[in-house]
Short mmCIF file of C-alpha atoms in Angstrom, two decimals:
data_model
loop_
_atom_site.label_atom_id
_atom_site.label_comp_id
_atom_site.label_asym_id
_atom_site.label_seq_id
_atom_site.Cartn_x
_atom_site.Cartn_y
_atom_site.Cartn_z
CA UNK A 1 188.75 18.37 62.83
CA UNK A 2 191.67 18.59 64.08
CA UNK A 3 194.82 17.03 66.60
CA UNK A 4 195.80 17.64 70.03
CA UNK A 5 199.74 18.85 69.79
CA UNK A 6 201.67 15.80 70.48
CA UNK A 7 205.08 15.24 71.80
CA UNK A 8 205.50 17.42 75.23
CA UNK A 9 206.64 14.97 78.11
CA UNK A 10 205.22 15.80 81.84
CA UNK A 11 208.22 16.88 82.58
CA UNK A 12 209.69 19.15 80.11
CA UNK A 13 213.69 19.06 81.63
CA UNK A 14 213.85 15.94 81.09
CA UNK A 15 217.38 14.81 79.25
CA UNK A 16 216.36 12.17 77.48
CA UNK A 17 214.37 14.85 74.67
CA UNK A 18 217.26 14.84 73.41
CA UNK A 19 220.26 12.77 73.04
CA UNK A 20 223.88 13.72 71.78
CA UNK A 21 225.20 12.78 67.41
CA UNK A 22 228.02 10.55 66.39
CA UNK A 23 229.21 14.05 65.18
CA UNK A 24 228.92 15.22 68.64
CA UNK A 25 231.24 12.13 69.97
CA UNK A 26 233.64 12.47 67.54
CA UNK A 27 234.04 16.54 68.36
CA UNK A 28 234.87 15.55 71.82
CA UNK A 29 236.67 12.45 71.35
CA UNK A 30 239.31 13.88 68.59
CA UNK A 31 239.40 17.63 71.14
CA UNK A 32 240.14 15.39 74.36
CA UNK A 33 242.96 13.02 72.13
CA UNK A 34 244.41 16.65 70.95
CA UNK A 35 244.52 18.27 74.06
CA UNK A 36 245.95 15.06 76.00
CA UNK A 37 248.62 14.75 73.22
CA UNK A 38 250.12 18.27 73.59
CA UNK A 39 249.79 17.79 77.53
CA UNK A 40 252.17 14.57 77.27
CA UNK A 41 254.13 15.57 74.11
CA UNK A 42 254.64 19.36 75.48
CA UNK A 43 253.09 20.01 72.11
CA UNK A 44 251.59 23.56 71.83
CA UNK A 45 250.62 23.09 68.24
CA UNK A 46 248.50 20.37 69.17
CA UNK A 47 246.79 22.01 71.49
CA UNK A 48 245.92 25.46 69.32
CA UNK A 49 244.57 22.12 66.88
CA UNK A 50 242.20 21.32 69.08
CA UNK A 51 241.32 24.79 70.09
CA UNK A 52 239.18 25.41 66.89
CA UNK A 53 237.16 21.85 67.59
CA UNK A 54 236.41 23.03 71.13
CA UNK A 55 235.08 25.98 70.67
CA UNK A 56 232.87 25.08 67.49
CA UNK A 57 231.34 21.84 69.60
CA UNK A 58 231.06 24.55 72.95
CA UNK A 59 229.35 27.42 70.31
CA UNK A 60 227.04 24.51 68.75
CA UNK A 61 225.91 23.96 72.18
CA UNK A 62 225.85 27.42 73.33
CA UNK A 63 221.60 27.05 73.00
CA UNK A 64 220.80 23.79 73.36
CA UNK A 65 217.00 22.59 73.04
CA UNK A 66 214.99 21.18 75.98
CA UNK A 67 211.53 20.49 75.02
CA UNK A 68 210.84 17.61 72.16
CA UNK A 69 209.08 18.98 69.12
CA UNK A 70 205.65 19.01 68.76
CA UNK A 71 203.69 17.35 66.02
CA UNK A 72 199.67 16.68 65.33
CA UNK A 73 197.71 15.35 62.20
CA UNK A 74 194.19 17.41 61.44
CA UNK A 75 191.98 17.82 58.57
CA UNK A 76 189.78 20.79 57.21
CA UNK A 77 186.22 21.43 58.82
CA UNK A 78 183.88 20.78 56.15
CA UNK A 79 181.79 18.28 54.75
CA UNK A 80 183.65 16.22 52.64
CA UNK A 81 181.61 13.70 50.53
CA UNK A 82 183.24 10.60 48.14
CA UNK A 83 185.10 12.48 45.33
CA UNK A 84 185.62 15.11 47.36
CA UNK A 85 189.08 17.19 47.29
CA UNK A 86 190.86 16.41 50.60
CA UNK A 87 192.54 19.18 52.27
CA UNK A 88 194.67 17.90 55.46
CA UNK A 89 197.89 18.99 57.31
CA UNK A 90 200.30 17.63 59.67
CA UNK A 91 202.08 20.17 61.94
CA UNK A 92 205.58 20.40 63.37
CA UNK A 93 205.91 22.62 66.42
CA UNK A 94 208.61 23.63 68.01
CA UNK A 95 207.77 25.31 71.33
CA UNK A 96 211.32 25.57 72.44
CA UNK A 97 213.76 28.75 72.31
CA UNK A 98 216.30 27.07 69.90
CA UNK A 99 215.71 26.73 66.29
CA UNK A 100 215.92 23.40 64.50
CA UNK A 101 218.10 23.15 62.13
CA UNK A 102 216.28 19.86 60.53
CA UNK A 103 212.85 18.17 61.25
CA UNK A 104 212.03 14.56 59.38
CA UNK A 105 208.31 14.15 59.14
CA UNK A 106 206.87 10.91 58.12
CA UNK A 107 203.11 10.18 58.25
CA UNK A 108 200.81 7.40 57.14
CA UNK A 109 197.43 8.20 55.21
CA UNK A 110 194.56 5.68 54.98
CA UNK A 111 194.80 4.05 51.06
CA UNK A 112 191.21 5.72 50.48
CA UNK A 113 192.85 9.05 50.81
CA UNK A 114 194.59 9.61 47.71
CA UNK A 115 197.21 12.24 48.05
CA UNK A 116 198.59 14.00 44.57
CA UNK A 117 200.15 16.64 46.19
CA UNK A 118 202.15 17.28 49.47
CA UNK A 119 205.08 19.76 50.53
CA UNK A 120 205.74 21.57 54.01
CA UNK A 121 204.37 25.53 53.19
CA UNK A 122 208.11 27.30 53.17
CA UNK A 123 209.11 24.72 49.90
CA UNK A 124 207.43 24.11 46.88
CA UNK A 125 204.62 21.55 47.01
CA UNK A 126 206.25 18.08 45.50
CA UNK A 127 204.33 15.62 43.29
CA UNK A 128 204.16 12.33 45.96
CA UNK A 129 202.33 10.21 48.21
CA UNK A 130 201.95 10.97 51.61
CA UNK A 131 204.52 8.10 53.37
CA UNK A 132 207.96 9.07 52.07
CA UNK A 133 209.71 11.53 54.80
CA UNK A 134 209.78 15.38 54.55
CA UNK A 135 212.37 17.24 55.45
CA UNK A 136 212.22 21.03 56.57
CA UNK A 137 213.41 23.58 59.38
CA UNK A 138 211.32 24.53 62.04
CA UNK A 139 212.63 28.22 63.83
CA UNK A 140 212.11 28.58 67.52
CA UNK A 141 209.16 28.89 68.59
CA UNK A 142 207.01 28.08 65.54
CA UNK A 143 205.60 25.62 63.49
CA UNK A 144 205.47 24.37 59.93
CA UNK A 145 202.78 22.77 58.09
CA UNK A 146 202.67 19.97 55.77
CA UNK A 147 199.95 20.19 53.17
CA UNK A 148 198.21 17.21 52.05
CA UNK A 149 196.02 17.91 49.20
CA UNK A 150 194.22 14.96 47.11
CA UNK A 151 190.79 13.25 46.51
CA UNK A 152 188.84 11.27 48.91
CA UNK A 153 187.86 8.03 47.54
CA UNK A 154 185.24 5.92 49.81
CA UNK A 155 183.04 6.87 52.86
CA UNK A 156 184.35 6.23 56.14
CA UNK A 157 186.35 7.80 58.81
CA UNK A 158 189.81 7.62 57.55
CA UNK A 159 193.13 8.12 59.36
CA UNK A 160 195.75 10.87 58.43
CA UNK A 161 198.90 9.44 60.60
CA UNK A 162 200.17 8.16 62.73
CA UNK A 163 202.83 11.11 62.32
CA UNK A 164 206.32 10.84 63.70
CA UNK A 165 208.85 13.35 63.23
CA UNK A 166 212.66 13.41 65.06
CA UNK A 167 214.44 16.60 64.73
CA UNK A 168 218.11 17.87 64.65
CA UNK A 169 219.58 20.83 66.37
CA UNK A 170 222.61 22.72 67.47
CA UNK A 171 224.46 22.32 64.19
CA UNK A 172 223.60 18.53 64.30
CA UNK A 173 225.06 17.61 67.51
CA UNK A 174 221.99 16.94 69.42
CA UNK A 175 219.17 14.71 67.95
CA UNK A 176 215.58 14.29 69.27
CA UNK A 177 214.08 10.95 70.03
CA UNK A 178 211.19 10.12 67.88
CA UNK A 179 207.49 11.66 68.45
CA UNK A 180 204.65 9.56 67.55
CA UNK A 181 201.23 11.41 67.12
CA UNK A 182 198.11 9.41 67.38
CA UNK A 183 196.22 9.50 63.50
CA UNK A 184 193.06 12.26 63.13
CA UNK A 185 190.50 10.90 61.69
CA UNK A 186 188.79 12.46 58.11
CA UNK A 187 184.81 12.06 57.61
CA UNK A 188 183.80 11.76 54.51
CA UNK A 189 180.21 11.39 53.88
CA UNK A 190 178.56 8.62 51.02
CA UNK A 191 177.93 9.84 47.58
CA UNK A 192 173.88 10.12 47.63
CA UNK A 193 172.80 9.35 43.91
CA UNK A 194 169.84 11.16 42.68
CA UNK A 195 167.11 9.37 43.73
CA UNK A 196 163.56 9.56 43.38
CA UNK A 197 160.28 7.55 44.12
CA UNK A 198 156.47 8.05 43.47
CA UNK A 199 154.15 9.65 46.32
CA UNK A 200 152.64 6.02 47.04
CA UNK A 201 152.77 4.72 50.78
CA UNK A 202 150.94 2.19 52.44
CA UNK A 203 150.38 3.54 55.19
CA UNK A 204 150.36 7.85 56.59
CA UNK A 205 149.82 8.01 60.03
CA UNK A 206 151.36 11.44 60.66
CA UNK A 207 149.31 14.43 61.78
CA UNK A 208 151.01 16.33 58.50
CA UNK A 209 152.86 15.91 55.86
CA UNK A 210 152.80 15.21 52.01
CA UNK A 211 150.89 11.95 51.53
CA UNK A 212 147.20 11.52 50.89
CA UNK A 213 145.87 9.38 53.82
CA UNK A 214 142.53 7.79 54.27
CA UNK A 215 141.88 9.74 56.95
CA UNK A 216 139.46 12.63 56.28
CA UNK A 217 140.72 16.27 56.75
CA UNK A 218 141.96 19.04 55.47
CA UNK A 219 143.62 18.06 52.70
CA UNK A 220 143.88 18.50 48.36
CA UNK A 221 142.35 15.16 47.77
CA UNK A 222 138.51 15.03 47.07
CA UNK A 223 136.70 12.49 48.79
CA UNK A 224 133.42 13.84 48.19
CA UNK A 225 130.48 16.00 49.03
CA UNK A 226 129.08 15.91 52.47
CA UNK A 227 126.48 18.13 54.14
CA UNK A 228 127.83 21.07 55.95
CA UNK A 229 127.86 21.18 59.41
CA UNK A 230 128.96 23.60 62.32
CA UNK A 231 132.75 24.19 62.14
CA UNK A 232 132.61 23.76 58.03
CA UNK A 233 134.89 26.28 56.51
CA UNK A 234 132.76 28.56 54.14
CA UNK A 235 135.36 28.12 51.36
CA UNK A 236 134.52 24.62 51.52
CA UNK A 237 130.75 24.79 50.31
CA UNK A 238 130.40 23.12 46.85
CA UNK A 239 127.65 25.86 45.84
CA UNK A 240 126.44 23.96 42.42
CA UNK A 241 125.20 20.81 44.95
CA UNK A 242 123.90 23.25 47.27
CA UNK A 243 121.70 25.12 44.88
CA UNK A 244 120.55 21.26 43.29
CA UNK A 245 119.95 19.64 46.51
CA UNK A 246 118.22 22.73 48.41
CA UNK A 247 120.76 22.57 51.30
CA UNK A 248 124.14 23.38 52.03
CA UNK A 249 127.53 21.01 51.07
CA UNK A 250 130.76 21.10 51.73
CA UNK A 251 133.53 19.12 49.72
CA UNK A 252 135.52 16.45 51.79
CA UNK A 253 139.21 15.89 51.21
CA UNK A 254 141.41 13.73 52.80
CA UNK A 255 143.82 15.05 54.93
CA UNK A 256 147.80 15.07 54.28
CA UNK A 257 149.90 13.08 56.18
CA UNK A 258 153.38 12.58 57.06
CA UNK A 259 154.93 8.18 56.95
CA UNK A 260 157.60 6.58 58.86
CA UNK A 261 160.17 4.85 56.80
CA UNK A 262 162.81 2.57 58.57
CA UNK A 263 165.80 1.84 56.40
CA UNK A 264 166.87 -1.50 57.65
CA UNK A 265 170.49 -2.75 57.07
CA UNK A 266 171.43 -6.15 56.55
CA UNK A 267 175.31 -6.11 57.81
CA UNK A 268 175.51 -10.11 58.16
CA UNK A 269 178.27 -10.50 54.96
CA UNK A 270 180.04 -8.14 52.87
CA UNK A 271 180.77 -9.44 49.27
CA UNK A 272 182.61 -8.00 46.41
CA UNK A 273 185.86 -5.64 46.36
CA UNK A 274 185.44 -1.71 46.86
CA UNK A 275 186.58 0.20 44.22
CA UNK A 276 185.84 3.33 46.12
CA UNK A 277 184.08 6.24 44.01
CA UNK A 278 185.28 5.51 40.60
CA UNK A 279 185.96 1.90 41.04
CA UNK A 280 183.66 -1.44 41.66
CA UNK A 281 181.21 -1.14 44.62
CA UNK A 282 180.70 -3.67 47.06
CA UNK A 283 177.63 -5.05 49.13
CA UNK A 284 178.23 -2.37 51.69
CA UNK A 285 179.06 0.51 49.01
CA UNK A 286 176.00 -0.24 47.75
CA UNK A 287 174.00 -0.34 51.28
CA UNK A 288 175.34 3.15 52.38
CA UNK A 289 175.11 5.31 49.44
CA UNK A 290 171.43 3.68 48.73
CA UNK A 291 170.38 4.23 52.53
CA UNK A 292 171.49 7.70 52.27
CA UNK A 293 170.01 8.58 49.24
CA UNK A 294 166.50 7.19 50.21
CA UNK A 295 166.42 8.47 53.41
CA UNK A 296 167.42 11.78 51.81
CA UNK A 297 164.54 11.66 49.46
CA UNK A 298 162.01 10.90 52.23
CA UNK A 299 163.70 13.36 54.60
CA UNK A 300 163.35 16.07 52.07
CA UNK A 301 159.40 14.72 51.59
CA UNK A 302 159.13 15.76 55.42
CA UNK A 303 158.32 12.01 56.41
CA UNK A 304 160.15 10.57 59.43
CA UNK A 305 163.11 8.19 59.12
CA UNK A 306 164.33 5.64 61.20
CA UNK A 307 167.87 3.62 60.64
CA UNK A 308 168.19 0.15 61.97
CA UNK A 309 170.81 -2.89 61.62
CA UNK A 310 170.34 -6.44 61.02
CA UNK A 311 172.87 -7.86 63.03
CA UNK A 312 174.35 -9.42 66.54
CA UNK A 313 173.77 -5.87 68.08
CA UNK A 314 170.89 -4.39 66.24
CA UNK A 315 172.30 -0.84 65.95
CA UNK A 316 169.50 1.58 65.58
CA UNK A 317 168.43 5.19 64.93
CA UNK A 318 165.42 6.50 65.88
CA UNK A 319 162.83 8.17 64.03
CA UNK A 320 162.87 12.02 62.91
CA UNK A 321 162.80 14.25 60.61
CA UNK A 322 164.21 17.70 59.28
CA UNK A 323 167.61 18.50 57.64
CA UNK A 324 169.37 17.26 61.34
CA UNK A 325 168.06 13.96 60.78
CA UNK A 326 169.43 13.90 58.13
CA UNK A 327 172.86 14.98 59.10
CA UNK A 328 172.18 12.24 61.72
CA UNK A 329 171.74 9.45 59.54
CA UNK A 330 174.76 10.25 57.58
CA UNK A 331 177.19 9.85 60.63
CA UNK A 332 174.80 6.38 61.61
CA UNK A 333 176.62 5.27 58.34
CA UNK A 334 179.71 6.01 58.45
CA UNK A 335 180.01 3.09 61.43
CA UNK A 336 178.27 0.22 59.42
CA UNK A 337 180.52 -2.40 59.54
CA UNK A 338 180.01 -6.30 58.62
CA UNK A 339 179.35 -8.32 61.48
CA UNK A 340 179.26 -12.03 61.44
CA UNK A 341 176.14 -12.99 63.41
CA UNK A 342 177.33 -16.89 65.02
CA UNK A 343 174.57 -20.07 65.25
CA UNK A 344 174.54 -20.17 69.08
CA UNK A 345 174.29 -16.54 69.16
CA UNK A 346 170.88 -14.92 70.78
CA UNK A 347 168.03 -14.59 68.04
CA UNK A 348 165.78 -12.35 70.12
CA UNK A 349 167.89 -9.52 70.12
CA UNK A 350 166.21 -8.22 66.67
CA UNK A 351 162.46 -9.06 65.92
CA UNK A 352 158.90 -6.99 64.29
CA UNK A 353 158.68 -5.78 67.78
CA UNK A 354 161.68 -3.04 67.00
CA UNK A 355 159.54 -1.19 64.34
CA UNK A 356 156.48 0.68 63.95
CA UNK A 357 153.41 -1.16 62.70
CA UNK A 358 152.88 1.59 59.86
CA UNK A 359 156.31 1.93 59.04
CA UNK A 360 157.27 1.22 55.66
CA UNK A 361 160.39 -0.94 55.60
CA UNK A 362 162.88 -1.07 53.28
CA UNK A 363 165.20 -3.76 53.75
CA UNK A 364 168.92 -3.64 51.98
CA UNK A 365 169.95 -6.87 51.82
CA UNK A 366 172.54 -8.78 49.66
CA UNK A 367 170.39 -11.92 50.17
CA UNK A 368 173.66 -13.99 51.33
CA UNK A 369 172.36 -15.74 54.24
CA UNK A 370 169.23 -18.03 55.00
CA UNK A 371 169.00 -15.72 58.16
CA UNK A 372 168.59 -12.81 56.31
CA UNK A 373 165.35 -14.54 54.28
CA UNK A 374 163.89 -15.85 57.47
CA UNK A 375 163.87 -12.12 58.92
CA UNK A 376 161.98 -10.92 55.80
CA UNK A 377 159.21 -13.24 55.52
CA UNK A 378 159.02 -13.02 59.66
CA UNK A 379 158.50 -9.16 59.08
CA UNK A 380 155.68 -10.14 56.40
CA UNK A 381 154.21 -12.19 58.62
CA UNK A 382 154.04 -9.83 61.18
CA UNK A 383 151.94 -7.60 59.00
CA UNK A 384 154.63 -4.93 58.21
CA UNK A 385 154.90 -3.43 54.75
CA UNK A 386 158.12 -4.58 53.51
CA UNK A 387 160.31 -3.64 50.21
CA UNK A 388 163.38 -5.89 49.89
CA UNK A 389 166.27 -4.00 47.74
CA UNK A 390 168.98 -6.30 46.41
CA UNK A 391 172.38 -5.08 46.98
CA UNK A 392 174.47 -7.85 45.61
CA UNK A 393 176.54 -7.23 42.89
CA UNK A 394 176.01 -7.73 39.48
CA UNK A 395 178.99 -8.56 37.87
CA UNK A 396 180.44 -10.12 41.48
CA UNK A 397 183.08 -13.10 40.37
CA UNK A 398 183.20 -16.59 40.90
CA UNK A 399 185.72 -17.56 43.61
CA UNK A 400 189.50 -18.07 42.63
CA UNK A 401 190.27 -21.92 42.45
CA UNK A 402 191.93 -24.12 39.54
CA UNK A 403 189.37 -26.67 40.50
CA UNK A 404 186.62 -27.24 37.44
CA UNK A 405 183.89 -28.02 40.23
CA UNK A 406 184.41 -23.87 41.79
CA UNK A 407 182.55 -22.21 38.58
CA UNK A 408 180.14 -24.99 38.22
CA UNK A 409 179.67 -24.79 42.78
CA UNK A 410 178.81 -20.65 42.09
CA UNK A 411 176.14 -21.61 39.40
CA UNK A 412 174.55 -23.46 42.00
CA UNK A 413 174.73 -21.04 44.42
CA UNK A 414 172.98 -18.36 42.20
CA UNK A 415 170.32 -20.25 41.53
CA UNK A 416 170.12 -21.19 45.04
CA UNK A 417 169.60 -17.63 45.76
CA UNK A 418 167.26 -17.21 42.65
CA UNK A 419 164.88 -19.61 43.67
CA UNK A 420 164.97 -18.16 47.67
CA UNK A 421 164.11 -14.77 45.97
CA UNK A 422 161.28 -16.44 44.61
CA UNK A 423 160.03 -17.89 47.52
CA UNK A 424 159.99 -14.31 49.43
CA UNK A 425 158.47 -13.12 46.39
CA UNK A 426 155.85 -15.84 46.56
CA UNK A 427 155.13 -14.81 50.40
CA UNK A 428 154.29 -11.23 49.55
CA UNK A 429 157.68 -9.62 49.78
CA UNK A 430 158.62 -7.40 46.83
CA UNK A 431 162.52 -8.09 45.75
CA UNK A 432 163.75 -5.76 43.39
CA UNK A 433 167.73 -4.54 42.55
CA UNK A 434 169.15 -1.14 43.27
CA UNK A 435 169.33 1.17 40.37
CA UNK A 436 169.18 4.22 41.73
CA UNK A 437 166.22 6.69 40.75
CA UNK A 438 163.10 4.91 39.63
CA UNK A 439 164.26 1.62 41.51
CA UNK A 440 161.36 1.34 44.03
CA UNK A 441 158.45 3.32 42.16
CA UNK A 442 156.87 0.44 40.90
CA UNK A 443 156.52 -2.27 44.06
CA UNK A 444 155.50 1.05 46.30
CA UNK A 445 152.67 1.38 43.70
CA UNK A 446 151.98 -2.06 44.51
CA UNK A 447 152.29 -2.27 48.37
CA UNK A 448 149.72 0.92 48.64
CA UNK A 449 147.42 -0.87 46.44
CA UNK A 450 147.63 -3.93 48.99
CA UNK A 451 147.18 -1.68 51.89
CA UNK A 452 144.97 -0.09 50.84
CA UNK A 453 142.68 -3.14 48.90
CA UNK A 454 139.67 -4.70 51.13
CA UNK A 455 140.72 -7.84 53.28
CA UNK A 456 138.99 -10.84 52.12
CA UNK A 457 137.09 -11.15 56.16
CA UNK A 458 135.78 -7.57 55.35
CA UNK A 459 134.00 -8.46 51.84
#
């Protein structure tokens, strides 16, 4: 990705590019007090003084520049995930016929872009964040880039800039007025952790894919031994209960199937301080890496996922499949943001009616709000297989206060929030905390046997 070349006014004639030095004033203010001095004094030796000021001020000025300089942030094409090495430049052009003889370049980079090494590419790289000015010459008609090399240290889309850079030319007599480039922006893609989960899902209702469905077809799972009929695939014919029973069978299997899984993001509150990669993770650390790595084990399965918010404007993603999806799904993240969702705002903007009945939804939820309890047991009630993953922190602090009551006012609170997990628990939705591989295996074991169990009107 990179910038649009900043810096070249409409008109490019225009005389306020570039305005005139203090060294410039005093050339022509000490030449003109000479030269008036000999005039009044009849003073030839003043005037051969001034001769040498003239001249150097009129050769200075002999190629003036016209056009501002130039000067855009970009970043390397690539796909840069959390830990990444970052690899970025900001340019200074110069697309005029004069030569600078200085260029300042100053440029802000976003704190989770940590630069350890930056330098223009005519000096020697210099140990240094990214903010203190650089200094180099730019010749006419080129331009010079500054390398910023580092580590990228949280998802997002972080800014390089914005860049402004003022140059100097004709021997410091003339100055440019300051260009200001708007930032480019760096993608870096969530960390997924390897993650992994057991074949068990409530519900296939794909026409293919990698789960055993209850559906019968062609398939790997035996369901039995039926008599053959027309269409039967000779293969098929279990010859040792043909030969017993006097007639031909066939063995039945169950055909494979591919699921829908809707990762659903609970973006109400964000708790805890990011670390970024090698730090503390917050709630929404935690939300985005573990929605990418789930939805990049079930992607890779060949089941379909869906993305979805739980918030004021219900953001969603819909269902696919295939290494695009995924790609997909990875940009959907990079824009989840906390959003306060207020009282008097409208309720009916997210409901059961936004997902698939056989979806399997996993909800990532810090559990913060009563709001966000209410929309899991509503999605329960609705009949929807639902896995809620706890995102919260483990070792999130107590709030700052010199108060005695503040400690003793978070106890409460967690067991608040112990006994509401409890309660969702109790109304047949599965809580259980992210820990990467392995963290799900055992409650989808148990919502497949649930799906799959008889229903106490069918006994």
């Amino acid at each position: 990705m990179t910038g649009t070349p900043t810096g070249s006014p409409p008109d490019p004639q225009t005389p306020t590019a570039w305005v005139p030095t203090r060294a410039l004033g005093r050339a022509v203010l000490l030449t003109g007090l000479l030269l008036v001095a000999g005039v009044m004094l009849g003073r030839v030796d003043l005037v051969v003084l001034a001769a040498p000021f003239a001249l150097g001020t009129a050769y200075a000025l002999r190629r003036r520049p016209v056009a501002p300089p130039q000067v855009w942030p970009g970043a390397a094409e690539g796909h840069l995930v959390e830990g990444g090495d970052l690899a970025a430049t900001v340019t200074v052009g110069n697309p005029d016929g004069a030569g600078y003889d200085l260029a300042v370049l100053r440029t802000r980079v976003s704190p989770w872009l940590r630069v350890e090494r930056s330098g223009f590419d005519v000096e020697t790289p210099r140990q240094g964040p990214a903010d203190r000015p650089f200094a180099t010459f730019v010749p006419a008609g080129e331009a010079v880039d500054l390398t910023l090399a580092g580590t990228a240290l949280r998802w997002g889309r972080h800014p390089v800039g914005p860049a402004g850079v003022r140059a100097a030319a004709a021997d410091g007599l003339l100055v440019s007025r300051v260009v200001v480039a708007e930032p480019a922006r760096v993608t870096v893609y969530p960390k997924t952790e390897p993650f992994e989960a057991v074949e068990a899902m409530p519900r296939a209702a794909g026409l293919v894919g990698a789960h055993h469905s209850r559906r019968p077809g062609e398939g790997g799972e035996l369901a039995g031994v039926r008599v053959f009929t027309p269409g039967d695939r000779l293969r098929r014919i279990d010859w040792r209960v043909s030969l017993r029973t006097k007639q031909l069978h066939v063995a039945a299997t169950l055909s494979d199937r591919d699921a829908e899984v809707v990762l659903l993001l609970d973006v109400l509150a964000e708790a805890g301080r990011s670390g970024g990669i090698d730090g503390a993770a917050s709630v929404l650390d935690t939300t985005v890496r573990a929605a990418a790595a789930i939805g990049e084990h079930y992607l890779h399965r060949g089941d379909r996922v869906a993305m979805l918010e739980f918030g004021p404007t219900a953001r969603r993603l819909r269902p696919a499949t295939g290494r695009r999806q995924y790609l997909t799904v990875l940009e959907w993240l990079l824009d989840v943001r906390a959003e306060s969702w207020p009282d008097e705002a409208d309720d009916q903007v997210f409901g059961p009616q936004l997902l698939s009945s056989d979806a399997l939804v996993v909800v990532l939820t810090p559990l913060l709000q009563e709001r966000s309890a209410q929309m899991l047991a509503q999605l329960a009630r609705s009949g929807r297989f639902v896995v809620a993953v706890d995102t919260l922190p483990t070792d999130l602090p107590p709030p700052g206060g010199r108060r005695n009551w503040a400690e003793v006012a978070f106890r409460l609170w967690r067991l608040d929030r112990d006994v509401m997990i409890e309660q969702l628990r109790e109304h047949g939705v599965p809580v259980v905390r992210w820990a990467g591989a392995g963290s799900l295996d055992q409650v989808l074991r148990d919502v497949a046997r649930l799906a799959t169990a008889p229903r106490a009107g069918n006994r």
